Coordinates of C-alpha atoms and ligand atoms in Angstrom, one line a residue:
M28 CA 222.6 45.8 124.7
Q29 CA 221.4 49.1 123.3
F30 CA 218.1 49.6 121.5
P31 CA 218.2 51.8 118.4
Q32 CA 217.2 55.3 119.3
T33 CA 214.5 55.9 116.7
N34 CA 211.0 57.1 117.2
Q35 CA 210.0 53.4 117.8
R36 CA 208.6 54.2 121.2
F37 CA 206.3 56.8 119.8
I38 CA 205.0 54.3 117.3
F39 CA 204.5 51.8 120.0
D40 CA 202.5 54.2 122.2
K41 CA 200.4 55.3 119.3
Y42 CA 199.4 51.8 118.1
S43 CA 199.4 49.8 121.3
Y44 CA 196.2 48.3 122.6
F45 CA 195.5 47.3 126.1
E46 CA 194.6 43.7 127.0
R47 CA 191.1 44.8 127.7
D48 CA 190.7 46.1 124.1
V49 CA 190.9 42.5 122.8
D50 CA 187.5 41.1 122.1
P51 CA 186.8 38.3 124.7
K52 CA 185.3 36.3 121.9
Q53 CA 188.4 36.7 119.7
R54 CA 189.6 33.2 120.3
A55 CA 187.9 30.8 122.8
W56 CA 185.7 31.7 125.7
I57 CA 183.2 30.4 128.3
E58 CA 179.7 31.8 128.3
V59 CA 178.0 31.7 131.6
N60 CA 174.2 31.8 131.7
G61 CA 173.3 33.3 135.1
K62 CA 169.6 32.8 134.6
A63 CA 170.2 29.0 134.2
I64 CA 171.9 29.0 137.6
E65 CA 169.0 30.9 139.1
K66 CA 166.4 28.5 137.6
N67 CA 168.3 25.4 138.7
V68 CA 168.5 26.6 142.2
R69 CA 164.8 27.4 142.2
Q70 CA 164.0 24.0 140.9
L71 CA 166.2 22.2 143.3
R72 CA 164.8 24.2 146.2
S73 CA 161.3 23.0 145.2
K74 CA 162.4 19.5 146.2
L75 CA 163.2 20.7 149.7
S76 CA 160.9 21.4 152.6
K77 CA 160.2 25.1 153.2
S78 CA 162.5 25.3 156.2
C79 CA 165.4 23.5 154.5
Q80 CA 168.1 25.9 153.4
F81 CA 170.2 25.9 150.2
M82 CA 173.9 26.5 150.4
A83 CA 175.3 27.2 146.9
V84 CA 178.8 25.7 146.7
V85 CA 180.9 28.1 144.6
K86 CA 184.4 26.8 145.3
A87 CA 187.1 26.7 142.6
D88 CA 185.7 30.0 141.1
G89 CA 182.2 28.6 141.0
Y90 CA 183.2 25.3 139.3
G91 CA 185.0 27.4 136.7
H92 CA 181.9 29.5 135.9
D93 CA 183.0 32.7 137.9
A94 CA 182.1 32.6 141.6
K95 CA 180.7 36.1 141.7
V96 CA 178.2 35.6 138.9
V97 CA 177.2 32.2 140.2
S98 CA 176.7 33.6 143.7
D99 CA 174.6 36.5 142.6
Y100 CA 172.2 34.3 140.6
A101 CA 172.1 31.5 143.1
I102 CA 171.1 34.1 145.7
K103 CA 168.4 35.3 143.3
G104 CA 167.2 31.7 143.1
G105 CA 166.9 31.5 146.8
A106 CA 170.3 30.2 148.1
S107 CA 170.8 31.5 151.6
E108 CA 174.4 30.5 152.2
L109 CA 177.6 30.1 150.1
G110 CA 180.3 27.5 150.4
V111 CA 183.9 28.1 149.3
A112 CA 187.0 26.0 149.7
T113 CA 189.7 28.5 150.6
L114 CA 190.2 31.6 152.6
K115 CA 191.1 33.6 149.5
E116 CA 187.9 32.5 147.7
G117 CA 185.9 33.7 150.7
I118 CA 187.6 37.0 150.9
K119 CA 187.2 37.6 147.2
L120 CA 183.5 37.0 147.4
R121 CA 183.2 39.3 150.5
S122 CA 185.1 42.1 148.8
S123 CA 182.8 41.8 145.7
G124 CA 179.9 42.6 147.9
V125 CA 178.3 39.3 148.7
N126 CA 176.8 39.5 152.2
K127 CA 175.3 36.1 152.8
P128 CA 176.9 33.7 155.3
I129 CA 180.0 32.1 153.8
L130 CA 181.3 28.7 155.0
V131 CA 185.0 27.8 154.3
L132 CA 184.8 24.1 153.6
G133 CA 188.6 23.6 153.7
N134 CA 190.6 23.5 156.9
L135 CA 192.1 26.6 158.6
Y136 CA 194.4 25.7 161.4
T137 CA 196.6 28.7 162.2
K138 CA 195.6 31.6 164.4
K139 CA 196.6 34.0 161.7
D140 CA 194.3 32.4 159.1
L141 CA 191.4 32.1 161.5
I142 CA 191.7 35.8 162.4
I143 CA 191.6 36.7 158.8
A144 CA 188.4 34.5 158.4
F145 CA 186.9 36.1 161.5
K146 CA 187.6 39.7 160.2
N147 CA 186.1 38.9 156.8
N148 CA 183.0 37.4 158.4
L149 CA 183.8 33.9 157.0
M150 CA 182.8 30.8 159.0
P151 CA 185.5 28.2 159.3
T152 CA 185.0 24.4 159.3
I153 CA 186.3 23.1 162.6
S154 CA 187.6 19.5 162.9
S155 CA 189.4 19.5 166.3
L156 CA 189.3 20.8 169.8
R157 CA 192.6 22.6 169.2
E158 CA 191.1 24.7 166.4
C159 CA 188.0 25.3 168.5
L160 CA 190.2 26.7 171.3
I161 CA 191.9 29.1 168.8
C162 CA 188.6 30.4 167.6
N163 CA 187.4 30.9 171.2
N164 CA 190.5 32.9 172.0
I165 CA 190.1 35.0 168.9
G166 CA 186.4 35.7 169.9
K167 CA 187.6 36.6 173.4
Q168 CA 190.3 38.9 172.0
F169 CA 187.6 40.8 170.0
G170 CA 185.0 40.6 172.7
L171 CA 182.7 38.8 170.3
K172 CA 181.5 35.3 169.3
F173 CA 183.3 33.6 166.4
S174 CA 180.7 31.9 164.2
L175 CA 181.8 28.5 162.9
H176 CA 180.6 25.0 161.8
L177 CA 181.8 21.8 163.4
K178 CA 182.5 18.9 161.1
V179 CA 182.4 15.2 162.0
D180 CA 183.7 12.4 160.0
T181 CA 181.1 9.6 159.2
G182 CA 183.0 7.7 156.6
M183 CA 184.9 10.0 154.3
S184 CA 188.1 10.0 156.4
R185 CA 189.0 13.5 155.2
L186 CA 188.1 16.4 157.5
G187 CA 186.0 16.3 160.7
F188 CA 186.2 15.1 164.3
E189 CA 186.3 11.4 164.8
S190 CA 182.7 10.7 165.7
D191 CA 183.3 9.0 169.1
K192 CA 185.7 11.8 170.1
F193 CA 183.2 14.4 169.0
I194 CA 180.5 12.9 171.3
Q195 CA 183.0 13.2 174.2
E196 CA 184.2 16.6 173.4
F197 CA 181.0 18.3 172.4
E198 CA 180.0 19.3 176.0
K199 CA 183.3 21.1 176.4
I200 CA 182.9 22.8 173.0
K201 CA 179.4 23.9 174.0
S202 CA 180.9 25.6 177.1
F203 CA 183.2 27.9 175.1
E204 CA 181.7 31.4 175.5
N205 CA 183.3 33.1 172.5
I206 CA 182.3 30.8 169.7
S207 CA 178.9 30.4 168.1
I208 CA 178.2 27.0 166.7
E209 CA 176.2 27.8 163.6
G210 CA 176.2 24.3 162.2
I211 CA 177.2 20.7 162.5
Y212 CA 177.9 18.8 159.4
S213 CA 179.4 15.8 157.7
H214 CA 180.1 14.8 154.1
L215 CA 179.1 11.9 152.0
S216 CA 181.7 9.9 150.1
S217 CA 179.7 7.8 147.7
A218 CA 176.2 9.2 147.3
D219 CA 176.5 9.2 143.5
E220 CA 176.9 5.4 143.4
D221 CA 174.0 3.3 142.1
N222 CA 173.4 1.4 145.3
S223 CA 172.9 4.5 147.5
L224 CA 169.3 3.7 148.3
D225 CA 170.2 0.2 149.5
P226 CA 170.0 0.2 153.3
K227 CA 173.4 -1.5 153.5
S228 CA 175.1 1.0 151.3
S229 CA 177.9 3.2 152.7
T230 CA 175.8 6.2 152.0
Q231 CA 173.0 5.0 154.2
L232 CA 175.4 3.9 156.9
Q233 CA 176.9 7.4 156.9
R234 CA 173.5 8.9 157.3
L235 CA 172.6 6.6 160.2
K236 CA 175.9 7.3 161.9
F237 CA 175.4 11.0 161.6
R238 CA 171.8 10.7 163.0
E239 CA 172.9 8.6 165.9
L240 CA 175.7 11.0 166.8
L241 CA 173.3 14.0 166.7
K242 CA 170.9 12.1 169.0
Q243 CA 173.8 11.4 171.4
I244 CA 174.8 15.0 171.7
K245 CA 171.1 16.0 171.8
V246 CA 171.1 18.6 169.1
D247 CA 168.8 16.9 166.6
N248 CA 165.9 19.2 167.5
D249 CA 168.0 22.3 168.2
H250 CA 167.2 24.6 165.3
N251 CA 169.7 27.2 166.3
I252 CA 172.3 24.7 165.0
K253 CA 172.1 24.0 161.3
I254 CA 172.5 20.3 160.6
H255 CA 173.7 19.4 157.1
L256 CA 175.0 16.4 155.2
A257 CA 174.0 16.3 151.6
N258 CA 175.9 17.3 148.5
S259 CA 174.1 17.3 145.1
A260 CA 173.8 13.5 145.0
G261 CA 172.7 13.2 148.6
M262 CA 170.1 15.9 148.0
L263 CA 168.7 14.2 144.9
L264 CA 168.7 10.8 146.5
D265 CA 166.1 11.2 149.3
K266 CA 164.7 13.8 151.6
D267 CA 166.2 11.8 154.6
F268 CA 169.5 13.4 153.6
H269 CA 168.2 17.0 153.7
F270 CA 168.2 17.9 157.5
H271 CA 168.3 21.8 157.9
M272 CA 170.4 22.6 154.8
V273 CA 171.9 21.0 151.7
R274 CA 175.2 22.0 150.1
V275 CA 174.8 21.9 146.4
G276 CA 177.4 22.3 143.7
L277 CA 177.3 20.2 140.5
S278 CA 173.5 20.0 140.1
M279 CA 173.1 23.8 140.5
Y280 CA 175.4 24.2 137.5
G281 CA 173.1 22.0 135.5
Y282 CA 174.4 18.4 135.7
S283 CA 173.0 15.5 137.7
P284 CA 175.6 13.4 139.5
L285 CA 173.2 10.5 139.6
A286 CA 173.1 8.0 136.7
K287 CA 169.3 7.6 137.1
I288 CA 167.9 11.0 136.3
D289 CA 164.7 12.2 137.9
K290 CA 162.3 12.9 135.0
N291 CA 160.7 15.8 136.8
L292 CA 164.0 17.5 137.1
C293 CA 165.1 19.6 134.2
L294 CA 168.4 21.0 135.0
K295 CA 169.9 23.5 132.5
P296 CA 173.7 23.6 132.0
A297 CA 174.9 27.1 132.7
L298 CA 178.2 26.8 130.8
F299 CA 178.9 27.0 127.1
L300 CA 182.4 26.6 125.8
K301 CA 182.8 28.2 122.4
V302 CA 185.7 28.7 120.0
K303 CA 186.5 30.5 116.7
V304 CA 187.7 28.8 113.6
A305 CA 191.1 30.4 113.1
F306 CA 192.1 28.7 109.8
I307 CA 190.7 26.3 107.2
R308 CA 192.8 23.9 105.0
V309 CA 192.1 21.0 102.7
I310 CA 194.4 18.0 102.8
D311 CA 194.7 15.0 100.4
Q312 CA 194.2 11.4 101.3
G313 CA 197.0 9.9 103.3
V314 CA 198.1 13.1 105.1
R315 CA 199.2 13.1 108.7
V316 CA 197.5 15.5 111.1
S317 CA 199.0 17.1 114.3
Y318 CA 201.8 15.9 116.6
G319 CA 202.8 12.3 116.1
G320 CA 200.6 12.0 113.0
K321 CA 198.2 9.8 114.9
F322 CA 195.4 10.7 112.5
V323 CA 196.0 10.1 108.8
S324 CA 193.3 11.3 106.4
S325 CA 191.5 8.4 104.6
R326 CA 190.1 10.8 101.9
K327 CA 190.5 14.3 100.8
T328 CA 189.6 16.2 104.0
K329 CA 188.7 19.7 104.9
L330 CA 190.1 20.7 108.3
A331 CA 189.1 23.6 110.6
V332 CA 191.8 24.7 113.0
L333 CA 190.2 25.8 116.3
S334 CA 191.9 28.2 118.7
I335 CA 191.7 26.1 121.8
G336 CA 193.9 23.5 123.3
Y337 CA 195.0 21.7 126.5
A338 CA 196.5 25.0 127.8
D339 CA 192.9 26.2 128.0
G340 CA 191.8 23.2 129.9
V341 CA 190.6 20.7 127.2
P342 CA 192.1 17.4 128.4
R343 CA 194.7 16.2 125.9
N344 CA 193.5 12.6 126.3
L345 CA 190.3 13.6 124.6
S346 CA 192.2 13.7 121.3
G347 CA 190.1 12.1 118.5
K348 CA 187.3 11.3 121.0
I349 CA 185.2 14.5 121.0
K350 CA 182.8 16.2 118.6
V351 CA 182.1 19.9 118.0
I352 CA 178.8 21.5 117.2
F353 CA 178.1 23.9 114.3
K354 CA 174.6 24.8 113.4
N355 CA 172.9 21.6 114.6
K356 CA 175.6 19.3 113.1
L357 CA 178.4 17.4 114.8
Y358 CA 182.0 17.4 113.5
P359 CA 184.7 15.1 114.8
Q360 CA 187.9 16.4 116.3
V361 CA 190.9 14.7 114.7
G362 CA 194.6 14.3 115.6
S363 CA 196.3 15.2 118.9
I364 CA 194.9 18.2 120.7
T365 CA 197.8 20.6 120.9
M366 CA 198.6 23.2 123.6
D367 CA 196.7 26.0 121.9
Q368 CA 194.8 24.5 118.9
M369 CA 193.0 21.5 117.7
M370 CA 191.7 20.3 114.3
V371 CA 188.2 19.3 113.3
D372 CA 187.1 17.4 110.2
I373 CA 184.5 19.6 108.5
T374 CA 184.5 17.9 105.1
G375 CA 181.3 18.6 103.3
S376 CA 180.4 21.8 105.1
D377 CA 180.4 25.0 103.1
Q378 CA 179.0 27.1 105.9
I379 CA 181.9 26.9 108.3
K380 CA 184.3 29.8 107.6
V381 CA 187.3 31.4 109.2
G382 CA 185.8 33.3 112.1
S383 CA 182.8 31.0 112.5
T384 CA 182.0 30.0 116.1
M385 CA 181.8 26.3 117.0
V386 CA 180.5 24.9 120.3
L387 CA 182.5 22.4 122.3
L388 CA 180.3 22.2 125.4
G389 CA 176.7 23.2 125.6
S390 CA 173.7 23.1 123.2
E391 CA 173.0 24.3 119.8
G392 CA 169.7 23.3 118.0
D393 CA 169.0 19.8 119.3
K394 CA 172.6 18.9 119.8
T395 CA 174.1 18.9 123.3
I396 CA 177.6 18.1 124.5
S397 CA 178.0 17.9 128.3
P398 CA 181.1 17.8 130.6
I399 CA 179.6 14.4 131.6
D400 CA 180.3 13.2 128.0
W401 CA 183.8 14.5 128.1
A402 CA 184.4 13.0 131.6
R403 CA 183.3 9.6 130.3
E404 CA 185.8 9.7 127.4
S405 CA 188.5 11.2 129.5
N406 CA 188.2 8.7 132.3
T407 CA 187.4 11.3 134.9
I408 CA 184.4 13.1 136.5
P409 CA 182.5 16.1 135.3
W410 CA 183.6 18.1 138.4
E411 CA 187.2 17.8 137.2
I412 CA 186.4 18.9 133.7
L413 CA 184.6 22.0 134.9
C414 CA 187.3 23.2 137.2
S415 CA 190.1 22.5 134.7
F416 CA 189.3 25.5 132.5
K417 CA 192.1 28.1 132.7
N418 CA 192.0 31.8 133.1
R419 CA 193.1 32.1 129.5
L420 CA 189.4 31.5 128.6
P421 CA 187.5 34.7 129.3
R422 CA 184.2 34.2 131.1
V423 CA 181.4 36.1 129.3
Q424 CA 178.1 36.5 131.1
V425 CA 175.0 35.9 128.9
D426 CA 171.4 35.9 130.0
Ligands
LIG527 C1 182.2 20.4 147.0 C2 181.4 20.1 148.1 C3 180.1 20.0 148.1 C4 179.3 20.1 146.8 O1 179.4 18.9 146.1 P1 178.6 18.6 144.7 O2 178.7 17.1 144.5 O3 179.2 19.3 143.6 O4 177.2 19.0 144.9 C5 179.4 19.8 149.3 N1 180.0 19.7 150.4 C6 181.4 19.8 150.5 C7 182.0 19.6 151.9 C8 182.1 20.0 149.4 O5 183.4 20.0 149.5

C-alpha cells in the first residue's frame, strides 16, 4: 500500500506534540502527597521504642503511589530501610539514587538473580540452605560478604525455612564465611483480625513460635542480627510484635488495617484520585444508561461523564456503588463503569461544568472517600485497590 505523496509529513512534524506535552491532569490522575507519607512515618515511629527501626515497604511501586516519591519521604520521616517485592523494583530504586538498605521480600533462587541482587546492593530473603549456599559462593567469588535476611515460617506457609529445620540448620548457616546475616524474620498471616490480642489467636501463636525459635538458636539478644515480624497490623497491635524492626506498608500510606482504630493515631491518606468531567448531558425519565442499561433514570437526570474507567484500575464491580466528591458534596456513580469512562448523576448541580475536577478517592471539605470504602463495596481489601491503579493514570506529586 502506498501513502499519497503530499506534504502530509511536513504538517505532521509541524503540529505533532510529544506525549509529555499532554497535561497530566488532562483526564484522570493520582496525586501523591509526600508530606503525608513523611508525617505518617514520623507518627508511627513515635509508637516504637527508640532503638526499633522502621522499614518502609514500597513494593508494587509504593502501593501504586510511586516508589521513589514514597521512599524519599519515608526516609525523611525516619525510615531506615526499604522493602520491595522484586529484583526489578530494587534495582529501580537503587538506580534512582536511594542508598538505604533494601530488602527483597520475594524469593530469588537462581545464581544469576542472586548475583544481580548482590551487585546492586540488595539483600535477598533466604528461605533454604540451598539458597544460602549460592549466596555464600557468590560472596566467595567476589571476596566479600553477601548481606541477607533469613526467613522462617511461623504459620503463613508461604516463604521461609520450616521452623524445626531452621533450628537444625542455623549452626551450619552461621559457619558460612561469605554471608552476613543482617536479619531473621517471619511474617504474620492474620494480624488484622479482631481476635489478634487473644492469647489463643493464630497471631499470638505465631509470635510465641517465633520467640521460642530465636531462643533456641540463641540470637534473641544478638543486636547484630535484626529480628523482625510485624507488618502494619502487627505493629499497631502491641509492642510485643516490634522486636528490632517493623515492616510497614498500608498504615504508612494513611490507612489502618485494624477495624478498631487507635484514637491517638491520625494517619493521613497520601493518595488522591481525581478526574475531569469530559461531557455533560441531560436525559429524560426512563432512559437507559451505559452498557446493559442496568441503570434507568427515574426522573429527568443530569449526567456528568468522567474520563476514568476500569482500564485505569477502578474495579468494574463498583458500578453503581460509589460516590464522587465535588465541592463538599457527594454524587452517585450510575450505570456500568466502562473501560475508559463512567457516569455520575449530578442532577441539581449548576457548578459542575465540563472540565471540572471531581474526587474519587481522598478528601475535599469534610467529605472523605477511602480505598477502605471501595474495598468493602468491591469485596476485596484496600491493598488490592491501591495496587490496581494502572500506569495510564499519571502520578502527580503535591505537597
Ligand atoms: C507487604 C509486606 C509487608 C507490609 O504489609 P502491610 O500490611 O501493608 O503493612 C510486610 N512484610 C512483608 C513480608 C510483606 O510482604
